[in-house]
mmCIF file of C-alpha atoms (C1' of nucleotides) in Angstrom:
data_model
loop_
_atom_site.group_PDB
_atom_site.id
_atom_site.type_symbol
_atom_site.label_atom_id
_atom_site.label_comp_id
_atom_site.label_asym_id
_atom_site.label_seq_id
_atom_site.Cartn_x
_atom_site.Cartn_y
_atom_site.Cartn_z
ATOM 1 C CA MET A 1 4.361 2.617 1.705
ATOM 2 C CA ARG A 2 1.396 1.348 3.857
ATOM 3 C CA LYS A 3 1.382 -2.398 3.988
ATOM 4 C CA ASP A 4 -1.444 -4.926 4.509
ATOM 5 C CA SER A 5 -0.093 -7.628 6.878
ATOM 6 C CA ARG A 6 -3.453 -9.505 7.311
ATOM 7 C CA LEU A 7 -2.596 -12.266 5.486
ATOM 8 C CA SER A 8 1.053 -12.712 7.710
ATOM 9 C CA ARG A 9 -0.669 -12.016 10.561
ATOM 10 C CA VAL A 10 -3.851 -14.314 10.104
ATOM 11 C CA LEU A 11 -1.592 -17.375 8.921
ATOM 12 C CA HIS A 12 0.121 -17.072 12.383
ATOM 13 C CA ILE A 13 -2.987 -17.376 14.033
ATOM 14 C CA LEU A 14 -4.385 -19.989 12.190
ATOM 15 C CA VAL A 15 -1.248 -22.380 12.747
ATOM 16 C CA HIS A 16 -1.406 -21.696 16.078
ATOM 17 C CA MET A 17 -4.849 -22.694 16.653
ATOM 18 C CA ALA A 18 -4.217 -26.400 15.063
ATOM 19 C CA ALA A 19 -2.118 -26.894 17.844
ATOM 20 C CA ILE A 20 -4.606 -25.936 20.280
ATOM 21 C CA ASP A 21 -7.307 -28.412 20.699
ATOM 22 C CA ARG A 22 -10.133 -26.172 21.996
ATOM 23 C CA PRO A 23 -12.134 -23.022 20.647
ATOM 24 C CA VAL A 24 -9.494 -20.134 20.769
ATOM 25 C CA THR A 25 -10.872 -16.571 21.960
ATOM 26 C CA SER A 26 -10.305 -13.024 20.066
ATOM 27 C CA GLU A 27 -7.981 -12.295 23.134
ATOM 28 C CA GLU A 28 -5.823 -14.980 22.923
ATOM 29 C CA MET A 29 -5.435 -14.341 19.587
ATOM 30 C CA ALA A 30 -4.903 -10.596 19.521
ATOM 31 C CA GLY A 31 -2.180 -11.604 22.404
ATOM 32 C CA MET A 32 -0.958 -13.976 19.477
ATOM 33 C CA ILE A 33 -0.235 -10.701 17.119
ATOM 34 C CA SER A 34 0.148 -7.721 19.675
ATOM 35 C CA THR A 35 -3.077 -6.200 18.629
ATOM 36 C CA ASN A 36 -6.652 -5.561 19.754
ATOM 37 C CA PRO A 37 -9.206 -8.230 19.675
ATOM 38 C CA VAL A 38 -11.793 -6.265 17.720
ATOM 39 C CA VAL A 39 -9.053 -5.900 14.669
ATOM 40 C CA VAL A 40 -8.798 -10.286 14.986
ATOM 41 C CA ARG A 41 -12.754 -10.586 14.927
ATOM 42 C CA ARG A 42 -12.805 -8.013 11.413
ATOM 43 C CA THR A 43 -10.331 -10.215 9.906
ATOM 44 C CA MET A 44 -11.295 -13.623 11.182
ATOM 45 C CA ALA A 45 -14.944 -12.855 9.882
ATOM 46 C CA LEU A 46 -13.592 -12.797 6.113
ATOM 47 C CA LEU A 47 -12.185 -16.172 6.878
ATOM 48 C CA ARG A 48 -15.662 -17.511 8.730
ATOM 49 C CA LYS A 49 -17.420 -16.001 5.406
ATOM 50 C CA ALA A 50 -14.945 -18.234 3.261
ATOM 51 C CA GLY A 51 -15.726 -21.506 5.644
ATOM 52 C CA TYR A 52 -12.209 -21.903 6.847
ATOM 53 C CA VAL A 53 -13.142 -21.050 10.731
ATOM 54 C CA THR A 54 -16.308 -21.082 12.676
ATOM 55 C CA SER A 55 -17.127 -19.121 15.428
ATOM 56 C CA ALA A 56 -19.251 -19.560 18.797
ATOM 57 C CA ARG A 57 -20.375 -17.007 21.241
ATOM 58 C CA GLY A 58 -20.457 -17.247 25.129
ATOM 59 C CA HIS A 59 -18.944 -19.322 27.855
ATOM 60 C CA HIS A 60 -16.141 -21.523 26.101
ATOM 61 C CA GLY A 61 -16.852 -19.787 22.707
ATOM 62 C CA GLY A 62 -14.409 -18.780 20.503
ATOM 63 C CA TRP A 63 -12.951 -19.767 17.021
ATOM 64 C CA GLN A 64 -11.868 -23.135 15.599
ATOM 65 C CA LEU A 65 -10.996 -24.231 12.175
ATOM 66 C CA ALA A 66 -13.719 -25.517 10.237
ATOM 67 C CA GLN A 67 -10.686 -27.646 8.112
ATOM 68 C CA PRO A 68 -7.443 -29.365 8.441
ATOM 69 C CA LEU A 69 -4.718 -26.911 7.426
ATOM 70 C CA ALA A 70 -3.513 -29.552 5.243
ATOM 71 C CA ASP A 71 -6.718 -28.464 2.707
ATOM 72 C CA ILE A 72 -6.202 -24.650 3.120
ATOM 73 C CA THR A 73 -3.731 -23.098 0.900
ATOM 74 C CA LEU A 74 -1.985 -19.645 0.997
ATOM 75 C CA LEU A 75 -4.455 -18.767 -1.678
ATOM 76 C CA ASP A 76 -7.467 -19.756 -0.322
ATOM 77 C CA ILE A 77 -6.729 -17.221 2.698
ATOM 78 C CA HIS A 78 -5.593 -14.594 0.337
ATOM 79 C CA HIS A 79 -8.559 -14.686 -1.484
ATOM 80 C CA ALA A 80 -10.926 -14.784 1.800
ATOM 81 C CA LEU A 81 -8.946 -11.610 2.590
ATOM 82 C CA GLY A 82 -10.388 -9.773 0.021
ATOM 83 C CA GLU A 83 -9.627 -8.831 -3.754
ATOM 84 C CA GLY A 84 -7.302 -5.823 -3.534
ATOM 85 C CA SER A 85 -4.271 -5.402 -5.752
ATOM 86 C CA VAL A 86 -0.984 -7.339 -4.943
ATOM 87 C CA PHE A 87 1.202 -4.421 -6.218
ATOM 88 C CA THR A 88 2.160 -0.860 -4.527
ATOM 89 C CA ILE A 89 2.338 0.337 -7.953
ATOM 90 C CA GLY A 90 -0.595 1.931 -9.659
ATOM 91 C CA LEU A 91 -1.420 2.982 -13.028
ATOM 92 C CA THR A 92 -2.861 6.357 -13.973
ATOM 93 C CA ASP A 93 -6.601 6.696 -15.211
ATOM 94 C CA GLU A 94 -6.530 9.984 -16.015
ATOM 95 C CA HIS A 95 -5.726 10.703 -19.863
ATOM 96 C CA SER A 96 -7.234 7.173 -21.210
ATOM 97 C CA HIS A 97 -7.269 8.836 -24.875
ATOM 98 C CA CYS A 98 -3.711 9.188 -25.005
ATOM 99 C CA VAL A 99 -1.954 6.457 -26.543
ATOM 100 C CA ILE A 100 1.252 6.918 -24.600
ATOM 101 C CA GLU A 101 -0.503 6.106 -21.346
ATOM 102 C CA GLN A 102 -2.031 3.359 -22.772
ATOM 103 C CA ALA A 103 1.044 1.782 -24.246
ATOM 104 C CA VAL A 104 2.708 2.518 -20.433
ATOM 105 C CA ASN A 105 -0.128 1.178 -18.691
ATOM 106 C CA ALA A 106 -0.346 -1.732 -20.683
ATOM 107 C CA ALA A 107 3.278 -2.418 -20.443
ATOM 108 C CA LEU A 108 3.005 -2.462 -16.789
ATOM 109 C CA LYS A 109 0.029 -4.259 -16.416
ATOM 110 C CA ASP A 110 1.560 -6.981 -18.717
ATOM 111 C CA VAL A 111 4.221 -7.508 -16.346
ATOM 112 C CA MET A 112 2.562 -7.105 -13.133
ATOM 113 C CA ASP A 113 -0.210 -9.464 -14.302
ATOM 114 C CA GLU A 114 2.620 -11.934 -15.120
ATOM 115 C CA ALA A 115 4.247 -11.670 -11.618
ATOM 116 C CA GLU A 116 0.871 -11.782 -9.638
ATOM 117 C CA ALA A 117 -0.293 -14.883 -11.616
ATOM 118 C CA LEU A 118 3.345 -16.497 -10.481
ATOM 119 C CA MET A 119 2.868 -15.352 -6.914
ATOM 120 C CA LEU A 120 -0.738 -16.878 -6.747
ATOM 121 C CA GLN A 121 0.116 -20.366 -8.091
ATOM 122 C CA ARG A 122 2.737 -20.816 -5.602
ATOM 123 C CA PHE A 123 0.383 -19.597 -2.861
ATOM 124 C CA GLY A 124 -2.152 -22.322 -4.521
ATOM 125 C CA GLN A 125 0.931 -25.175 -4.156
ATOM 126 C CA ILE A 126 1.489 -24.296 -0.273
ATOM 127 C CA THR A 127 -0.894 -25.526 2.535
ATOM 128 C CA LEU A 128 -0.973 -24.388 5.665
ATOM 129 C CA ASP A 129 0.310 -27.438 7.431
ATOM 130 C CA GLN A 130 3.410 -26.850 5.347
ATOM 131 C CA LEU A 131 3.995 -23.873 7.429
ATOM 132 C CA GLY A 132 5.203 -25.860 10.677
ATOM 133 C CA THR A 133 7.997 -27.817 11.237
ATOM 134 C CA ASP A 134 8.618 -29.310 7.888
ATOM 135 C CA ARG A 135 8.770 -25.880 5.736
ATOM 136 C CA ILE A 136 12.544 -26.308 5.491
ATOM 137 C CA SER A 137 13.105 -29.639 3.974
ATOM 138 C CA HIS A 138 10.085 -28.574 1.531
ATOM 139 C CA TYR A 139 11.859 -25.777 0.283
ATOM 140 C CA LEU A 140 15.340 -27.456 0.001
ATOM 141 C CA HIS A 141 13.177 -29.768 -2.656
ATOM 142 C CA LYS A 142 11.569 -27.274 -4.303
ATOM 143 C CA SER A 143 13.730 -27.308 -7.182
ATOM 144 C CA MET B 1 -4.630 0.148 -0.761
ATOM 145 C CA ARG B 2 -2.773 3.487 -1.629
ATOM 146 C CA LYS B 3 -1.025 3.031 -5.160
ATOM 147 C CA ASP B 4 2.390 4.503 -5.938
ATOM 148 C CA SER B 5 1.636 5.776 -9.810
ATOM 149 C CA ARG B 6 5.156 7.648 -9.650
ATOM 150 C CA LEU B 7 6.408 5.208 -12.361
ATOM 151 C CA SER B 8 3.367 5.084 -14.869
ATOM 152 C CA ARG B 9 3.462 8.900 -14.309
ATOM 153 C CA VAL B 10 7.247 9.286 -15.190
ATOM 154 C CA LEU B 11 7.226 7.051 -18.107
ATOM 155 C CA HIS B 12 4.260 8.815 -19.593
ATOM 156 C CA ILE B 13 6.287 12.203 -19.481
ATOM 157 C CA LEU B 14 9.597 10.480 -20.699
ATOM 158 C CA VAL B 15 8.096 8.945 -23.773
ATOM 159 C CA HIS B 16 6.235 12.620 -24.304
ATOM 160 C CA MET B 17 9.866 14.338 -24.037
ATOM 161 C CA ALA B 18 11.394 12.243 -26.610
ATOM 162 C CA ALA B 19 8.888 13.276 -29.187
ATOM 163 C CA ILE B 20 9.578 17.029 -28.158
ATOM 164 C CA ASP B 21 12.711 18.754 -29.429
ATOM 165 C CA ARG B 22 13.300 21.207 -26.307
ATOM 166 C CA PRO B 23 13.462 21.617 -23.110
ATOM 167 C CA VAL B 24 10.609 20.708 -21.194
ATOM 168 C CA THR B 25 9.208 22.780 -18.108
ATOM 169 C CA SER B 26 7.774 21.215 -15.326
ATOM 170 C CA GLU B 27 4.541 23.204 -15.941
ATOM 171 C CA GLU B 28 4.197 21.461 -19.351
ATOM 172 C CA MET B 29 4.806 18.051 -17.806
ATOM 173 C CA ALA B 30 2.084 18.559 -15.038
ATOM 174 C CA GLY B 31 -0.369 19.252 -17.753
ATOM 175 C CA MET B 32 0.506 15.946 -19.319
ATOM 176 C CA ILE B 33 -0.346 14.024 -15.999
ATOM 177 C CA SER B 34 -2.750 16.445 -14.663
ATOM 178 C CA THR B 35 -0.843 17.209 -11.713
ATOM 179 C CA ASN B 36 0.963 20.337 -10.106
ATOM 180 C CA PRO B 37 4.555 21.110 -11.329
ATOM 181 C CA VAL B 38 6.292 20.804 -7.685
ATOM 182 C CA VAL B 39 5.273 16.952 -7.946
ATOM 183 C CA VAL B 40 6.887 16.730 -11.190
ATOM 184 C CA ARG B 41 10.077 18.419 -9.866
ATOM 185 C CA ARG B 42 10.382 16.221 -7.148
ATOM 186 C CA THR B 43 9.908 13.053 -9.144
ATOM 187 C CA MET B 44 11.934 14.190 -11.907
ATOM 188 C CA ALA B 45 14.622 15.095 -9.399
ATOM 189 C CA LEU B 46 15.226 11.383 -8.852
ATOM 190 C CA LEU B 47 15.958 10.533 -12.309
ATOM 191 C CA ARG B 48 18.253 13.313 -13.021
ATOM 192 C CA LYS B 49 20.302 12.010 -9.865
ATOM 193 C CA ALA B 50 20.055 8.804 -11.542
ATOM 194 C CA GLY B 51 21.397 10.536 -14.880
ATOM 195 C CA TYR B 52 18.445 9.674 -17.343
ATOM 196 C CA VAL B 53 17.127 13.435 -17.301
ATOM 197 C CA THR B 54 18.891 16.933 -16.975
ATOM 198 C CA SER B 55 17.231 20.222 -16.178
ATOM 199 C CA ALA B 56 18.208 23.838 -16.614
ATOM 200 C CA ARG B 57 16.778 27.089 -15.057
ATOM 201 C CA GLY B 58 16.159 30.295 -16.624
ATOM 202 C CA HIS B 59 14.470 31.154 -19.725
ATOM 203 C CA HIS B 60 14.308 28.690 -21.902
ATOM 204 C CA GLY B 61 15.125 26.166 -19.505
ATOM 205 C CA GLY B 62 13.285 22.878 -18.232
ATOM 206 C CA TRP B 63 14.090 19.005 -18.627
ATOM 207 C CA GLN B 64 15.665 16.695 -21.285
ATOM 208 C CA LEU B 65 16.586 13.323 -21.705
ATOM 209 C CA ALA B 66 19.964 12.402 -21.148
ATOM 210 C CA GLN B 67 20.148 9.104 -22.689
ATOM 211 C CA PRO B 68 18.004 8.025 -25.909
ATOM 212 C CA LEU B 69 15.058 5.934 -24.636
ATOM 213 C CA ALA B 70 16.401 2.993 -26.076
ATOM 214 C CA ASP B 71 19.102 2.796 -23.658
ATOM 215 C CA ILE B 72 16.385 3.338 -20.768
ATOM 216 C CA THR B 73 14.936 0.364 -19.142
ATOM 217 C CA LEU B 74 11.500 0.318 -17.104
ATOM 218 C CA LEU B 75 13.872 -1.347 -14.204
ATOM 219 C CA ASP B 76 16.250 1.582 -14.932
ATOM 220 C CA ILE B 77 13.481 4.113 -13.782
ATOM 221 C CA HIS B 78 11.869 1.880 -11.111
ATOM 222 C CA HIS B 79 15.102 1.701 -9.270
ATOM 223 C CA ALA B 80 16.081 5.519 -9.782
ATOM 224 C CA LEU B 81 12.450 5.948 -7.807
ATOM 225 C CA GLY B 82 13.596 4.216 -4.915
ATOM 226 C CA GLU B 83 13.451 1.396 -2.759
ATOM 227 C CA GLY B 84 10.151 0.388 -1.647
ATOM 228 C CA SER B 85 8.780 -3.235 -1.762
ATOM 229 C CA VAL B 86 6.598 -3.698 -4.648
ATOM 230 C CA PHE B 87 3.837 -5.633 -2.911
ATOM 231 C CA THR B 88 1.357 -4.241 -0.412
ATOM 232 C CA ILE B 89 1.667 -7.594 1.498
ATOM 233 C CA GLY B 90 3.716 -6.807 4.492
ATOM 234 C CA LEU B 91 5.459 -9.254 6.964
ATOM 235 C CA THR B 92 4.773 -8.896 10.880
ATOM 236 C CA ASP B 93 7.951 -8.150 12.660
ATOM 237 C CA GLU B 94 6.528 -8.699 16.340
ATOM 238 C CA HIS B 95 7.376 -11.967 17.313
ATOM 239 C CA SER B 96 10.590 -12.929 15.578
ATOM 240 C CA HIS B 97 10.844 -15.593 18.630
ATOM 241 C CA CYS B 98 8.239 -17.554 17.547
ATOM 242 C CA VAL B 99 9.001 -20.184 15.412
ATOM 243 C CA ILE B 100 5.427 -19.801 13.529
ATOM 244 C CA GLU B 101 5.793 -16.508 12.597
ATOM 245 C CA GLN B 102 9.116 -17.179 11.274
ATOM 246 C CA ALA B 103 7.679 -19.940 9.048
ATOM 247 C CA VAL B 104 4.796 -17.759 7.974
ATOM 248 C CA ASN B 105 7.032 -14.919 6.656
ATOM 249 C CA ALA B 106 9.515 -17.073 5.175
ATOM 250 C CA ALA B 107 7.174 -18.698 3.034
ATOM 251 C CA LEU B 108 5.747 -15.582 2.204
ATOM 252 C CA LYS B 109 8.814 -13.960 1.602
ATOM 253 C CA ASP B 110 10.030 -16.777 -0.807
ATOM 254 C CA VAL B 111 7.261 -16.728 -2.685
ATOM 255 C CA MET B 112 7.168 -12.871 -3.063
ATOM 256 C CA ASP B 113 10.859 -12.412 -3.566
ATOM 257 C CA GLU B 114 10.594 -14.721 -6.880
ATOM 258 C CA ALA B 115 7.329 -13.065 -8.178
ATOM 259 C CA GLU B 116 9.414 -9.471 -7.826
ATOM 260 C CA ALA B 117 12.502 -10.925 -9.169
ATOM 261 C CA LEU B 118 10.462 -12.150 -12.128
ATOM 262 C CA MET B 119 9.080 -8.682 -12.364
ATOM 263 C CA LEU B 120 12.250 -7.167 -11.935
ATOM 264 C CA GLN B 121 13.738 -9.199 -14.895
ATOM 265 C CA ARG B 122 10.619 -8.542 -17.116
ATOM 266 C CA PHE B 123 11.165 -4.658 -16.640
ATOM 267 C CA GLY B 124 14.717 -4.795 -17.115
ATOM 268 C CA GLN B 125 13.917 -6.532 -20.781
ATOM 269 C CA ILE B 126 11.448 -3.672 -21.901
ATOM 270 C CA THR B 127 13.290 -0.315 -23.016
ATOM 271 C CA LEU B 128 11.572 2.973 -22.948
ATOM 272 C CA ASP B 129 11.345 2.893 -26.904
ATOM 273 C CA GLN B 130 9.201 0.131 -27.002
ATOM 274 C CA LEU B 131 6.492 1.762 -25.206
ATOM 275 C CA GLY B 132 5.824 3.975 -28.569
ATOM 276 C CA THR B 133 4.214 2.191 -31.480
ATOM 277 C CA ASP B 134 5.844 -1.001 -31.580
ATOM 278 C CA ARG B 135 4.702 -2.424 -28.418
ATOM 279 C CA ILE B 136 1.384 -4.287 -29.815
ATOM 280 C CA SER B 137 4.007 -6.650 -32.270
ATOM 281 C CA HIS B 138 6.467 -6.832 -29.373
ATOM 282 C CA TYR B 139 4.315 -8.571 -26.884
ATOM 283 C CA LEU B 140 2.693 -10.620 -30.096
ATOM 284 C CA HIS B 141 6.438 -12.459 -30.134
ATOM 285 C CA LYS B 142 7.062 -12.296 -26.754
ATOM 286 C CA SER B 143 6.700 -16.041 -25.959
ATOM 287 C "C1'" DC C 1 -33.023 -16.800 35.925
ATOM 288 C "C1'" DT C 2 -29.154 -13.916 35.711
ATOM 289 C "C1'" DA C 3 -24.437 -12.997 35.902
ATOM 290 C "C1'" DT C 4 -21.159 -13.731 32.916
ATOM 291 C "C1'" DC C 5 -18.249 -14.654 29.024
ATOM 292 C "C1'" DA C 6 -17.653 -13.983 24.469
ATOM 293 C "C1'" DT C 7 -18.919 -12.676 19.773
ATOM 294 C "C1'" DG C 8 -20.824 -9.011 16.548
ATOM 295 C "C1'" DT C 9 -20.724 -4.211 15.128
ATOM 296 C "C1'" DA C 10 -20.944 0.783 14.601
ATOM 297 C "C1'" DA C 11 -18.380 4.323 15.271
ATOM 298 C "C1'" DC C 12 -14.283 6.987 15.240
ATOM 299 C "C1'" DA C 13 -9.009 8.250 16.201
ATOM 300 C "C1'" DA C 14 -4.272 7.617 14.597
ATOM 301 C "C1'" DT C 15 -0.898 5.847 11.496
ATOM 302 C "C1'" DA C 16 1.913 6.307 6.908
ATOM 303 C "C1'" DA C 17 3.391 7.650 2.346
ATOM 304 C "C1'" DA C 18 2.123 9.787 -1.836
ATOM 305 C "C1'" DA C 19 -0.007 13.564 -3.104
ATOM 306 C "C1'" DG C 20 -1.132 18.225 -3.881
ATOM 307 C "C1'" DT C 21 -0.551 23.304 -2.834
ATOM 308 C "C1'" DT C 22 1.665 27.682 -1.306
ATOM 309 C "C1'" DA C 23 5.265 30.412 -0.617
ATOM 310 C "C1'" DC C 24 9.789 31.604 -1.140
ATOM 311 C "C1'" DT C 25 14.875 31.326 -3.409
ATOM 312 C "C1'" DT C 26 18.181 30.673 -6.722
ATOM 313 C "C1'" DT C 27 19.916 30.695 -11.136
ATOM 314 C "C1'" DG C 28 20.042 31.907 -15.994
ATOM 315 C "C1'" DT C 29 18.315 34.582 -20.127
ATOM 316 C "C1'" DT C 30 16.740 38.180 -22.701
ATOM 317 C "C1'" DA D 1 16.663 45.040 -14.838
ATOM 318 C "C1'" DA D 2 12.537 42.470 -15.721
ATOM 319 C "C1'" DC D 3 11.216 37.553 -16.237
ATOM 320 C "C1'" DA D 4 11.044 32.606 -16.654
ATOM 321 C "C1'" DA D 5 12.553 28.655 -14.670
ATOM 322 C "C1'" DA D 6 13.998 25.062 -11.241
ATOM 323 C "C1'" DG D 7 15.152 24.399 -6.353
ATOM 324 C "C1'" DT D 8 13.052 23.678 -2.149
ATOM 325 C "C1'" DA D 9 10.488 23.784 2.809
ATOM 326 C "C1'" DA D 10 6.650 23.352 4.932
ATOM 327 C "C1'" DC D 11 1.972 22.144 5.196
ATOM 328 C "C1'" DT D 12 -2.548 20.193 3.967
ATOM 329 C "C1'" DT D 13 -5.190 16.334 1.539
ATOM 330 C "C1'" DT D 14 -5.906 11.797 0.825
ATOM 331 C "C1'" DT D 15 -6.954 6.834 1.702
ATOM 332 C "C1'" DA D 16 -6.560 2.308 3.691
ATOM 333 C "C1'" DT D 17 -5.288 -0.549 7.483
ATOM 334 C "C1'" DT D 18 -4.885 -0.479 11.894
ATOM 335 C "C1'" DG D 19 -5.969 0.618 16.469
ATOM 336 C "C1'" DT D 20 -9.575 1.997 20.184
ATOM 337 C "C1'" DT D 21 -14.215 2.439 22.589
ATOM 338 C "C1'" DA D 22 -18.727 1.363 23.335
ATOM 339 C "C1'" DC D 23 -22.320 -1.173 23.337
ATOM 340 C "C1'" DA D 24 -25.582 -4.916 21.508
ATOM 341 C "C1'" DT D 25 -26.321 -9.758 21.029
ATOM 342 C "C1'" DG D 26 -26.364 -14.343 22.295
ATOM 343 C "C1'" DA D 27 -24.890 -18.823 24.913
ATOM 344 C "C1'" DT D 28 -23.559 -21.051 28.971
ATOM 345 C "C1'" DA D 29 -23.056 -21.815 34.110
ATOM 346 C "C1'" DG D 30 -24.516 -22.067 38.250
#
DNA sequence: CTATCATGTAACAATAAAAGTTACTTTGTT
DNA sequence: AACAAAGTAACTTTTATTGTTACATGATAG
């Protein structure tokens, strides 16, 4: 199944950005994740719309963090990237009058909603600065 | 993101099958989920391989349950359909030497693994017979 | 002022896996 | 022997991310 790796990639970029004290170009970022500057701009534009980064054109232009990493959670970035469902499992929609289809879909939806809620809650607890050096000790103490 | 609706569809079929006391053809099943007999056979073949249904060719052939619905969980069917990840969120694999990518991926993987474990555990608690009439009361008592 | 650098954006191709389709073979029953 | 059904191979369609090309827009340096 096709995967959406934008979250993984953009987090990678953001953590790098925090360590660079100047605007970073799409070209540089593309190098960080082995892709094309246009792909980078497309994704970064979503983060700019949500207020997490700024961009500037022209000489010495590029992208900069608008907030410290400690103020941004994985959930924030996940939301900034869009709405789509988190699961590859889809529900059918063709016989909504059929009680069996309704029961099947309701059961699957219940479980998936619960799992998604847990996932998003965890994402909301992790700030981007924790993706630096202290991640290991953080997880050693999580339970 | 493209969704895999095989689980939803095949559950729908299985519950219908339990109410029909004779072999059901791929043609009939295709009608239940508005698709093609070949698509049905492809998916049902995975369930047969796992032992949940049997098939017979020729006159009065078709598919039959090999076990009562009460003995089969959503997790059983999920596993029978294959291995693929449950999430549309993918991890990048291009710079495995980069500690930042490692940290990002590890954090995402931790959370996704936990959510998937919860989901599969819930799937394991729901048997297919519960997708009939008693589903509502079942969920009223779940917590 | 103008050359250059960088973003902004439109338009299109590549990709991948499920889903859909066609055509044919094999097997079992009437 | 005729027929009904699964088995299966090969191909097309679908759909969203990803990749790519091309060009417009805007900002800065000199």
